[in-house]
């Protein structure tokens, strides 16, 4: 890794992260480590934007000459009608997590779906035609289900509010005529049924997330798992828990104890960032350096 100190000067290109809040994000150190590694005169800054002020933030970013920015909760959906152009993925998912600013125009991308697929690839998992179980049907699930539908997977989405899971399955079914999507309740019996012969389980709920560094107010979230103790975790499946704080969740422990493989969400986080980095700079991202910068903050290996 480069150790020389980067001096911000008049020529420095600026990108950043809009969100509310943004102070716990690992994206600034992750991207700044990548710029340093490649010796690029760029910097990435946190930009707290109140939910009422997203349109002004976009205009401001253009006016200030930013090269682009990432968006996190709760701004990803708000950007969809505001940008000049949307990629197919951003339009289908209904969320923009990366904006590329060029010649006064804003292009809205979604790199979460691609980041998820690259994370699966890192884990040695080929999603083509796989059988997947997705827990949760919120914003994170939309990117995951879209990515799996483009991989022609069979996907069962189970959610505390089953109508949302059923609606999500119906919405993404047209993505691929070869994909098979269905939704249902996040209850013991459907989990048991869906776990038979499943290759991949993805947790998109916040259950297991550390509460002190998240927006989740429920103090019990970091102690609980969406997977009932009464249902054996399918040992042939790969678990991808999108949570990366902590690096090992109760659900990951259940999977590992059952003999299954388990990954946290850090790889997806890094790969969505890497795709954004390449969109802005036109250069391949130093993924290992970005991962190391995150691990230095979050712990683990
Ligand atoms: P994100 O946009 O980050 O995915 P979200 O939209 O709040 O976050 O979605 C979180 C998902 O986790 C939702 O599917 C939510 O279920 P509901 O649709 O029923 O709200 C699910 N979730 C959140 N807290 C949960 C809990 N305590 N038990 C089960 N599911 C939960």
Tab-separated table of C-alpha atoms and ligand atoms in Angstrom:
chain	number	residue	atom	x	y	z
A	1	UNK	CA	0.000	0.000	0.000
A	2	UNK	CA	1.201	3.510	-0.766
A	3	UNK	CA	2.408	5.333	2.337
A	4	UNK	CA	2.993	8.769	0.801
A	5	UNK	CA	0.707	11.459	2.183
A	6	UNK	CA	-1.877	12.786	-0.247
A	7	UNK	CA	-2.069	16.563	-0.282
A	8	UNK	CA	-5.477	17.893	-1.329
A	9	UNK	CA	-4.862	20.634	-3.864
A	10	UNK	CA	-6.697	22.584	-6.532
A	11	UNK	CA	-6.553	19.711	-8.981
A	12	UNK	CA	-7.934	17.093	-6.571
A	13	UNK	CA	-11.020	15.304	-7.905
A	14	UNK	CA	-13.773	14.932	-5.328
A	15	UNK	CA	-16.334	12.168	-4.817
A	16	UNK	CA	-18.281	11.351	-1.678
A	17	UNK	CA	-21.152	9.674	0.087
A	18	UNK	CA	-24.559	11.184	0.729
A	19	UNK	CA	-26.675	9.614	3.466
A	20	UNK	CA	-28.355	10.376	6.769
A	21	UNK	CA	-26.391	9.546	8.817
A	22	UNK	CA	-22.996	8.922	7.200
A	23	UNK	CA	-20.545	9.088	10.082
A	24	UNK	CA	-20.299	5.320	10.618
A	25	UNK	CA	-19.602	4.548	6.962
A	26	UNK	CA	-16.428	2.692	6.019
A	27	UNK	CA	-16.670	3.942	2.414
A	28	UNK	CA	-14.445	7.044	2.930
A	29	UNK	CA	-11.426	5.087	4.250
A	30	UNK	CA	-12.086	2.294	1.740
A	31	UNK	CA	-12.058	4.613	-1.295
A	32	UNK	CA	-9.305	6.885	-0.012
A	33	UNK	CA	-7.091	3.820	0.500
A	34	UNK	CA	-7.788	2.837	-3.110
A	35	UNK	CA	-6.915	6.324	-4.427
A	36	UNK	CA	-3.684	6.275	-2.400
A	37	UNK	CA	-2.784	2.826	-3.670
A	38	UNK	CA	-3.088	3.939	-7.308
A	39	UNK	CA	-1.542	7.359	-6.633
A	40	UNK	CA	-4.671	9.143	-7.849
A	41	UNK	CA	-5.240	12.778	-6.949
A	42	UNK	CA	-8.791	12.051	-5.798
A	43	UNK	CA	-10.545	12.174	-2.442
A	44	UNK	CA	-13.773	10.746	-1.027
A	45	UNK	CA	-15.679	12.711	1.592
A	46	UNK	CA	-18.703	12.006	3.817
A	47	UNK	CA	-21.604	14.326	2.951
A	48	UNK	CA	-24.489	14.233	5.456
A	49	UNK	CA	-27.644	15.213	3.573
A	50	UNK	CA	-30.994	15.614	5.321
A	51	UNK	CA	-33.743	13.513	3.661
A	52	UNK	CA	-35.602	16.707	2.652
A	53	UNK	CA	-32.599	18.058	0.751
A	54	UNK	CA	-31.642	15.359	-1.764
A	55	UNK	CA	-32.632	17.412	-4.866
A	56	UNK	CA	-30.471	20.332	-3.695
A	57	UNK	CA	-27.646	17.940	-2.856
A	58	UNK	CA	-27.634	16.600	-6.425
A	59	UNK	CA	-27.691	20.116	-7.921
A	60	UNK	CA	-25.000	21.147	-5.451
A	61	UNK	CA	-22.785	18.218	-6.366
A	62	UNK	CA	-23.020	19.193	-10.058
A	63	UNK	CA	-22.389	22.867	-9.254
A	64	UNK	CA	-19.374	22.024	-7.084
A	65	UNK	CA	-17.794	19.892	-9.776
A	66	UNK	CA	-17.884	16.557	-7.945
A	67	UNK	CA	-17.087	13.616	-10.223
A	68	UNK	CA	-19.841	11.575	-8.582
A	69	UNK	CA	-21.027	10.187	-5.297
A	70	UNK	CA	-22.384	7.152	-3.521
A	71	UNK	CA	-25.770	7.200	-1.833
A	72	UNK	CA	-26.786	5.247	1.215
A	73	UNK	CA	-29.840	4.986	3.446
A	74	UNK	CA	-32.290	6.676	3.044
A	75	UNK	CA	-31.397	8.395	-0.269
A	76	UNK	CA	-31.054	5.530	-2.745
A	77	UNK	CA	-34.734	5.581	-3.758
A	78	UNK	CA	-35.038	9.384	-3.702
A	79	UNK	CA	-32.374	9.722	-6.417
A	80	UNK	CA	-34.251	7.572	-8.956
A	81	UNK	CA	-36.529	10.361	-10.305
A	82	UNK	CA	-33.820	13.025	-9.894
A	83	UNK	CA	-30.958	11.762	-12.067
A	84	UNK	CA	-30.835	12.394	-15.835
A	85	UNK	CA	-30.321	8.745	-16.830
A	86	UNK	CA	-30.690	5.399	-15.072
A	87	UNK	CA	-28.985	2.120	-15.824
A	88	UNK	CA	-31.257	-0.918	-16.307
A	89	UNK	CA	-30.239	-2.294	-12.900
A	90	UNK	CA	-30.908	0.982	-11.066
A	91	UNK	CA	-34.288	1.323	-12.774
A	92	UNK	CA	-35.321	-2.278	-12.037
A	93	UNK	CA	-34.102	-2.215	-8.429
A	94	UNK	CA	-35.588	1.243	-7.925
A	95	UNK	CA	-32.480	2.477	-6.130
A	96	UNK	CA	-29.357	4.450	-7.051
A	97	UNK	CA	-26.274	3.831	-4.926
A	98	UNK	CA	-23.735	5.428	-7.290
A	99	UNK	CA	-24.030	8.616	-9.320
A	100	UNK	CA	-21.616	9.459	-12.097
A	101	UNK	CA	-21.482	13.175	-12.894
A	102	UNK	CA	-20.261	14.113	-16.335
A	103	UNK	CA	-20.761	17.253	-18.425
A	104	UNK	CA	-23.386	18.492	-15.986
A	105	UNK	CA	-25.446	15.300	-16.285
A	106	UNK	CA	-26.084	12.701	-13.589
A	107	UNK	CA	-26.191	8.991	-14.411
A	108	UNK	CA	-27.715	6.789	-11.709
A	109	UNK	CA	-26.176	3.355	-11.265
A	110	UNK	CA	-26.799	0.503	-8.864
A	111	UNK	CA	-23.624	-1.402	-8.062
A	112	UNK	CA	-25.157	-3.427	-5.203
A	113	UNK	CA	-26.432	-6.178	-7.510
A	114	UNK	CA	-23.075	-6.510	-9.294
A	115	UNK	CA	-21.270	-6.323	-5.953
A	116	UNK	CA	-23.410	-9.167	-4.640
A	117	UNK	CA	-22.621	-11.341	-7.681
A	118	UNK	CA	-18.892	-10.638	-7.347
A	119	UNK	CA	-19.051	-11.533	-3.662
A	120	UNK	CA	-20.653	-14.861	-4.610
A	121	UNK	CA	-17.889	-15.357	-7.149
A	122	UNK	CA	-15.268	-14.662	-4.453
A	123	UNK	CA	-16.909	-17.378	-2.359
A	124	UNK	CA	-16.573	-19.786	-5.295
A	125	UNK	CA	-20.345	-19.884	-5.804
A	126	UNK	CA	-21.927	-19.925	-9.261
A	127	UNK	CA	-25.469	-18.522	-9.007
A	128	UNK	CA	-26.531	-19.609	-12.516
A	129	UNK	CA	-29.733	-21.615	-12.091
A	130	UNK	CA	-29.154	-22.064	-8.345
A	131	UNK	CA	-31.842	-22.531	-5.732
A	132	UNK	CA	-31.796	-19.623	-3.271
A	133	UNK	CA	-33.608	-18.587	-0.128
A	134	UNK	CA	-33.689	-14.849	0.593
A	135	UNK	CA	-34.653	-13.716	4.095
A	136	UNK	CA	-36.253	-10.258	4.086
A	137	UNK	CA	-37.857	-8.160	1.346
A	138	UNK	CA	-36.577	-4.603	1.949
A	139	UNK	CA	-34.205	-2.443	-0.048
A	140	UNK	CA	-31.193	-4.751	0.250
A	141	UNK	CA	-33.318	-7.716	-0.840
A	142	UNK	CA	-34.288	-5.908	-4.047
A	143	UNK	CA	-30.681	-5.797	-5.291
A	144	UNK	CA	-30.106	-9.434	-4.268
A	145	UNK	CA	-33.301	-10.750	-5.858
A	146	UNK	CA	-32.629	-8.778	-9.048
A	147	UNK	CA	-29.101	-10.217	-9.243
A	148	UNK	CA	-30.389	-13.755	-8.663
A	149	UNK	CA	-33.174	-13.305	-11.229
A	150	UNK	CA	-30.608	-12.199	-13.840
A	151	UNK	CA	-28.791	-15.454	-12.977
A	152	UNK	CA	-31.982	-17.419	-13.776
A	153	UNK	CA	-32.169	-18.719	-10.200
A	154	UNK	CA	-35.049	-20.280	-8.324
A	155	UNK	CA	-35.652	-17.878	-5.455
A	156	UNK	CA	-37.892	-18.126	-2.412
A	157	UNK	CA	-38.251	-14.803	-0.574
A	158	UNK	CA	-39.519	-15.070	3.008
A	159	UNK	CA	-40.405	-11.955	4.960
A	160	UNK	CA	-42.008	-10.933	8.241
A	161	UNK	CA	-44.572	-9.074	6.119
A	162	UNK	CA	-45.338	-11.801	3.540
A	163	UNK	CA	-47.223	-9.520	1.161
A	164	UNK	CA	-43.963	-7.636	0.525
A	165	UNK	CA	-42.156	-10.870	-0.329
A	166	UNK	CA	-44.930	-11.963	-2.674
A	167	UNK	CA	-44.978	-8.542	-4.370
A	168	UNK	CA	-41.191	-8.588	-4.788
A	169	UNK	CA	-41.303	-12.043	-6.385
A	170	UNK	CA	-44.012	-10.903	-8.796
A	171	UNK	CA	-42.167	-7.678	-9.643
A	172	UNK	CA	-38.882	-9.391	-10.535
A	173	UNK	CA	-40.291	-12.484	-12.248
A	174	UNK	CA	-40.226	-10.787	-15.696
A	175	UNK	CA	-36.436	-10.173	-15.355
A	176	UNK	CA	-35.825	-13.685	-16.675
A	177	UNK	CA	-38.258	-16.195	-18.137
A	178	UNK	CA	-35.984	-18.924	-16.727
A	179	UNK	CA	-36.002	-17.574	-13.145
A	180	UNK	CA	-38.628	-18.895	-10.697
A	181	UNK	CA	-39.488	-16.487	-7.890
A	182	UNK	CA	-41.952	-16.921	-5.041
A	183	UNK	CA	-42.655	-15.194	-1.753
A	184	UNK	CA	-44.009	-16.178	1.650
A	185	UNK	CA	-43.878	-15.598	5.405
A	186	UNK	CA	-40.680	-15.763	7.462
A	187	UNK	CA	-42.060	-18.579	9.630
A	188	UNK	CA	-40.712	-21.927	10.745
A	189	UNK	CA	-42.642	-24.116	8.325
A	190	UNK	CA	-41.894	-22.165	5.099
A	191	UNK	CA	-38.233	-21.806	6.151
A	192	UNK	CA	-38.044	-25.574	6.683
A	193	UNK	CA	-39.700	-26.230	3.323
A	194	UNK	CA	-37.577	-23.714	1.424
A	195	UNK	CA	-34.348	-25.030	2.952
A	196	UNK	CA	-34.742	-28.442	1.295
A	197	UNK	CA	-32.217	-28.680	-1.531
A	198	UNK	CA	-31.309	-25.012	-1.315
A	199	UNK	CA	-27.795	-23.944	-2.516
A	200	UNK	CA	-27.733	-20.398	-1.195
A	201	UNK	CA	-29.266	-18.565	1.772
A	202	UNK	CA	-29.029	-14.759	1.879
A	203	UNK	CA	-29.927	-12.713	4.947
A	204	UNK	CA	-31.050	-9.214	4.006
A	205	UNK	CA	-32.768	-8.454	7.333
A	206	UNK	CA	-30.986	-6.435	10.041
A	207	UNK	CA	-31.320	-9.292	12.553
A	208	UNK	CA	-27.840	-9.901	13.973
A	209	UNK	CA	-26.551	-6.399	13.212
A	210	UNK	CA	-24.771	-4.437	15.921
A	211	UNK	CA	-27.145	-1.744	17.023
A	212	UNK	CA	-24.692	0.772	18.407
A	213	UNK	CA	-23.362	1.596	14.952
A	214	UNK	CA	-26.556	1.333	12.973
A	215	UNK	CA	-29.843	3.139	12.576
A	216	UNK	CA	-31.690	0.159	14.068
A	217	UNK	CA	-33.217	1.177	17.381
A	218	UNK	CA	-34.219	-2.325	18.527
A	219	UNK	CA	-31.580	-3.240	21.109
A	220	UNK	CA	-32.169	-6.969	20.566
A	221	UNK	CA	-31.238	-7.044	16.893
A	222	UNK	CA	-27.630	-7.984	17.480
A	223	UNK	CA	-28.544	-10.990	19.578
A	224	UNK	CA	-31.118	-12.618	17.349
A	225	UNK	CA	-31.212	-14.571	14.139
A	226	UNK	CA	-33.932	-14.799	11.491
A	227	UNK	CA	-33.363	-18.590	11.408
A	228	UNK	CA	-35.414	-20.577	13.969
A	229	UNK	CA	-33.376	-22.852	16.302
A	230	UNK	CA	-35.880	-25.631	15.537
A	231	UNK	CA	-34.978	-25.776	11.825
A	232	UNK	CA	-31.609	-27.299	10.899
A	233	UNK	CA	-29.563	-25.000	8.666
A	234	UNK	CA	-29.004	-26.732	5.286
A	235	UNK	CA	-25.391	-27.906	5.470
A	236	UNK	CA	-24.926	-28.024	1.683
A	237	UNK	CA	-25.840	-24.349	1.308
A	238	UNK	CA	-23.666	-21.240	1.293
A	239	UNK	CA	-24.902	-18.557	3.679
A	240	UNK	CA	-24.295	-14.975	2.688
A	241	UNK	CA	-25.285	-12.641	5.494
A	242	UNK	CA	-25.285	-9.070	4.182
A	243	UNK	CA	-24.405	-7.820	7.682
A	244	UNK	CA	-20.706	-6.984	8.173
A	245	UNK	CA	-20.883	-5.410	11.613
A	246	UNK	CA	-20.258	-7.702	13.477
A	247	UNK	CA	-18.176	-9.861	11.158
A	248	UNK	CA	-19.872	-12.984	12.547
A	249	UNK	CA	-23.609	-12.958	13.245
A	250	UNK	CA	-25.672	-15.498	15.231
A	251	UNK	CA	-27.027	-16.743	11.878
A	252	UNK	CA	-23.485	-17.271	10.570
A	253	UNK	CA	-22.704	-19.298	13.712
A	254	UNK	CA	-25.815	-21.437	13.136
A	255	UNK	CA	-24.706	-22.122	9.563
A	256	UNK	CA	-21.104	-22.891	10.531
A	257	UNK	CA	-22.234	-25.201	13.344
A	258	UNK	CA	-24.395	-27.091	10.828
A	259	UNK	CA	-21.314	-27.597	8.635
A	260	UNK	CA	-22.329	-25.062	5.996
A	261	UNK	CA	-20.125	-22.280	4.611
A	262	UNK	CA	-20.853	-18.735	5.735
A	263	UNK	CA	-19.733	-15.299	4.490
A	264	UNK	CA	-20.549	-11.897	5.887
A	265	UNK	CA	-21.467	-8.831	3.821
A	266	UNK	CA	-18.023	-7.264	3.648
A	267	UNK	CA	-17.163	-8.730	0.274
A	268	UNK	CA	-20.376	-7.298	-1.241
A	269	UNK	CA	-19.648	-3.926	0.367
A	270	UNK	CA	-16.152	-3.869	-1.104
A	271	UNK	CA	-17.254	-5.001	-4.559
A	272	UNK	CA	-20.083	-2.464	-4.810
A	273	UNK	CA	-17.465	0.150	-3.915
A	274	UNK	CA	-14.985	-1.251	-6.414
A	275	UNK	CA	-17.562	-1.010	-9.220
A	276	UNK	CA	-18.279	2.613	-8.257
A	277	UNK	CA	-14.538	3.367	-8.136
A	278	UNK	CA	-14.140	2.071	-11.694
A	279	UNK	CA	-17.156	4.041	-12.935
A	280	UNK	CA	-15.674	7.271	-11.592
A	281	UNK	CA	-11.974	6.789	-12.343
A	282	UNK	CA	-12.047	4.402	-15.313
A	283	UNK	CA	-9.448	2.277	-13.523
A	284	UNK	CA	-9.565	-1.220	-12.062
A	285	UNK	CA	-10.097	-0.979	-8.326
A	286	UNK	CA	-7.493	-2.394	-5.924
A	287	UNK	CA	-10.020	-4.685	-4.251
A	288	UNK	CA	-7.555	-6.208	-1.768
A	289	UNK	CA	-6.493	-2.772	-0.526
A	290	UNK	CA	-10.140	-1.721	-0.167
A	291	UNK	CA	-10.881	-4.896	1.780
A	292	UNK	CA	-7.875	-4.341	4.062
A	293	UNK	CA	-9.004	-0.763	4.784
A	294	UNK	CA	-12.429	-2.067	5.856
A	295	UNK	CA	-10.968	-4.880	7.957
A	296	UNK	CA	-8.732	-2.365	9.729
A	297	UNK	CA	-11.884	-0.627	10.929
A	298	UNK	CA	-14.309	-3.502	11.370
A	299	UNK	CA	-11.928	-6.209	12.546
A	300	UNK	CA	-11.782	-9.803	11.358
A	301	UNK	CA	-9.661	-11.017	8.486
B	1	LIG	P1	-32.960	-2.405	3.879
B	1	LIG	O1	-33.510	-1.344	2.986
B	1	LIG	O2	-31.608	-2.090	4.433
B	1	LIG	O3	-33.054	-3.768	3.309
B	1	LIG	P2	-35.460	-2.362	5.257
B	1	LIG	O4	-36.109	-1.828	4.051
B	1	LIG	O5	-35.770	-1.781	6.584
B	1	LIG	O6	-33.860	-2.350	5.159
B	1	LIG	O7	-35.753	-3.910	5.234
B	1	LIG	C1	-35.409	-4.707	6.227
B	1	LIG	C2	-36.029	-6.093	6.016
B	1	LIG	O8	-35.808	-6.788	7.217
B	1	LIG	C3	-37.524	-6.068	5.767
B	1	LIG	O9	-37.849	-7.146	4.940
B	1	LIG	C4	-38.071	-6.257	7.159
B	1	LIG	O10	-39.309	-6.921	7.213
B	1	LIG	P3	-40.721	-6.116	7.029
B	1	LIG	O11	-40.893	-5.971	5.554
B	1	LIG	O12	-41.731	-7.019	7.644
B	1	LIG	O13	-40.548	-4.807	7.754
B	1	LIG	C5	-37.031	-7.152	7.772
B	1	LIG	N1	-36.997	-7.003	9.225
B	1	LIG	C6	-36.652	-5.891	9.919
B	1	LIG	N2	-36.733	-6.119	11.253
B	1	LIG	C7	-37.158	-7.406	11.384
B	1	LIG	C8	-37.463	-8.233	12.512
B	1	LIG	N3	-37.334	-7.777	13.772
B	1	LIG	N4	-37.861	-9.498	12.261
B	1	LIG	C9	-38.002	-9.949	10.997
B	1	LIG	N5	-37.743	-9.208	9.896
B	1	LIG	C10	-37.315	-7.964	10.088
